[in-house]
Amino acid sequence: MNRFSKPFVIITAIMTCLFPFFTGYEPYTLTIIGISSAVVIVRIGCILANTDDHVLSSAFGLAIGNVFLALLLALKLPERFFFLIIGLPLSIALFSRCPDQQKGRLGDIMFYLPLVSMFYLFIGTFYVCLMPAYIKYMYLNGIELAFYILAVLLSAYLFSIKPELSFAVGVSLGLIATSFLHNFNKLNSNLAMFTVQAAVGFTDVFCFGLFLKHKENAAQRFGIGAGCMLAGPAVGMSIINLEKWPLILSTYGNFILAFLFIAFHLTNLIKAKPKSLQQAFDENTVEDKLKALCSSRGISSDTLSYREWETLKLCATGLTIKEIAEKLEISESSVKTYLRRAYIKLDVNSKKEFLALLKNLDNQNITNL
């Protein structure tokens, strides 16, 4: 991925900088930029996945990127300067290394892909329907961006507590936003835009956090996930005539979001951990269990560093990320990093799988007795 994606970064940067000079060839130029930028997006996802806290990094990236673009638009620069300023920063992606990629498990994102696709399908049509009225009635140009940035930062905080909270809040705000579309007056148009911006902010961070969870197959996960996210706006642009039927869109939007709530609840029921896996292991015996687990995975316990061993041990005793950080007097992002490294060495993909393996060792011991 590291070598493969670099030429696409160069193509995207050059074609973006030179876009104003391709007069008469815009459709062909945009097609090339669209194809090459898809690879660039996945590369950037891999780079984010390789950071200590990919959720916070993604949130700040989304916030800073939107502010940067808004400021450029406000300056009303000539096209040749505008596209030059947009294209040149893309070259930064050339100097950040992507972690080596391999195929991995996708089970944890497969539960969410249909929900994410439906959410962004609705959002795409929502923006198309709302935008003409919002441009006409907006209180202050750019104020909607503040709602997106605030939502992005709050979502990063909620994700650190419980990832599903970010998505639940995003869907809830989407439900609220549709209620303002029954009448395109000044107040409703502005409230609808502010609310939907917040809904997208919460959901964007949830998707980045989920899809970039495992850096070893981030390209695979983020490629599939980003495709589902971007399909919605693409469909929305193709049905632009819906702006004439706000009541139809409101009804259709509420139906989709209500379905999302039900599907989201059922998904979490399916994913709920068995009670036996939620029980913490005894602190006095967990070291022996970890040594046995290492042996069963074909590695020596010495393969794990001191910090990786300690975080794994405390994780197995039932402590949360925050509690482990407080006990070891390190940051929460460091705890996540040590756990991620330990999981890679043990060839497991999640805490659920790690605890299940420990539980299986118990069952094997009982069987042997």
Phi, psi and omega in degrees: 000322183299311180283319184300321188276341185299316177301327180290327175297315180297314180299313182297316181297313182294313182295326178292315179299323185266002186307317181298342183269357180263045181300128182091347180241022185303316181300320181290320179296316180295326177297315179296315179297320180298315181293313183290324181290336176298319177292322179297319179300316179294321178299315179297322176300317179297321179296317178296321180296337183272000179276165182297321179228091186294333180290311180294321178298318179296317181298313179294322178298315179296317181294310182295319180299318180291321177295316180301313181293320180297319179295319178298317180295323181293330181288339179052053180288158172301149186306318185296327178281323181300309182288332176294317180291329177285319186286320185300317180299340179298333181294342178301327181297342179290333189260002175254129186276136173274141174293153177301137186252147175211164177287143180215187182284145181238008186304321184289335178267339181297329177298326189263340186304314178298322180293316179297317179300315181293321180298311183285336172297314178296316182298320179299314179289328180298311181299317181299319181290319188277328193305315181302317180291322182294318179299324181288322189249004188303141179289313183211126182299124177096351183295332179297335179294327180298323179292322178295313182296316178299317180295320180299314182290320177294324180295322178299322178292314180297321180299325180291335178277305178203114187308320185296339180298321181300315181290321180298317179294319179300314179294320179299315179294327175297319177299317180295319183300322182294335182292342181271357185270001183289339179212121184274059172270181186296313182295311181298319181297319180288317179296321179298316181293316181298318183289318181290328175298317177294320179300316180293321179300313179297317184286324177303312182293322176301314182295315178298317180297320181287312186287335182257019186297322182243111186291337183289337173227039181298323180298317180295312183292312185287327177299314179292314183295314180296326176300317178294322180294317186279343179296326182300303178301326179298316178292322180301319179293333182280347180238046185300337181294349179297343180298341180280347185233069183300326181293321178296315181295321179298314180295314181295320179294317178296323179297312181297315183290326175296318176299319179300318179300313181295313181296322180296318178295314180296322178300317180291329175295318179295321183278352184304138182286141173301149183303323183297332181278341181278343181288131180284151177274149182295135184296331183285336184249354187294329180297317178297321179295320179294320178296319178294322179295316178302316180298318181291337179268002175080024178230159176275148178297337179289346178297329179278136176290170181301313182294319178298319179296314182295317180293322176297317182297314180291326176298318181292337179275359174101004180284149176279170178304315181297317181293322177296317180299317179294320182290321181270354180059047175228172181283159179295324179295326177293320178300314180298321179295314180296319179295319180299317179296319180295319179298320179298316181294327179273355181061046173238157186255348185198168176297322180301313180293321179299312180293325179296321178295320177296320179295321179297326177298320177299314182296322179294320179296320179295319180297317181296327178292000000 
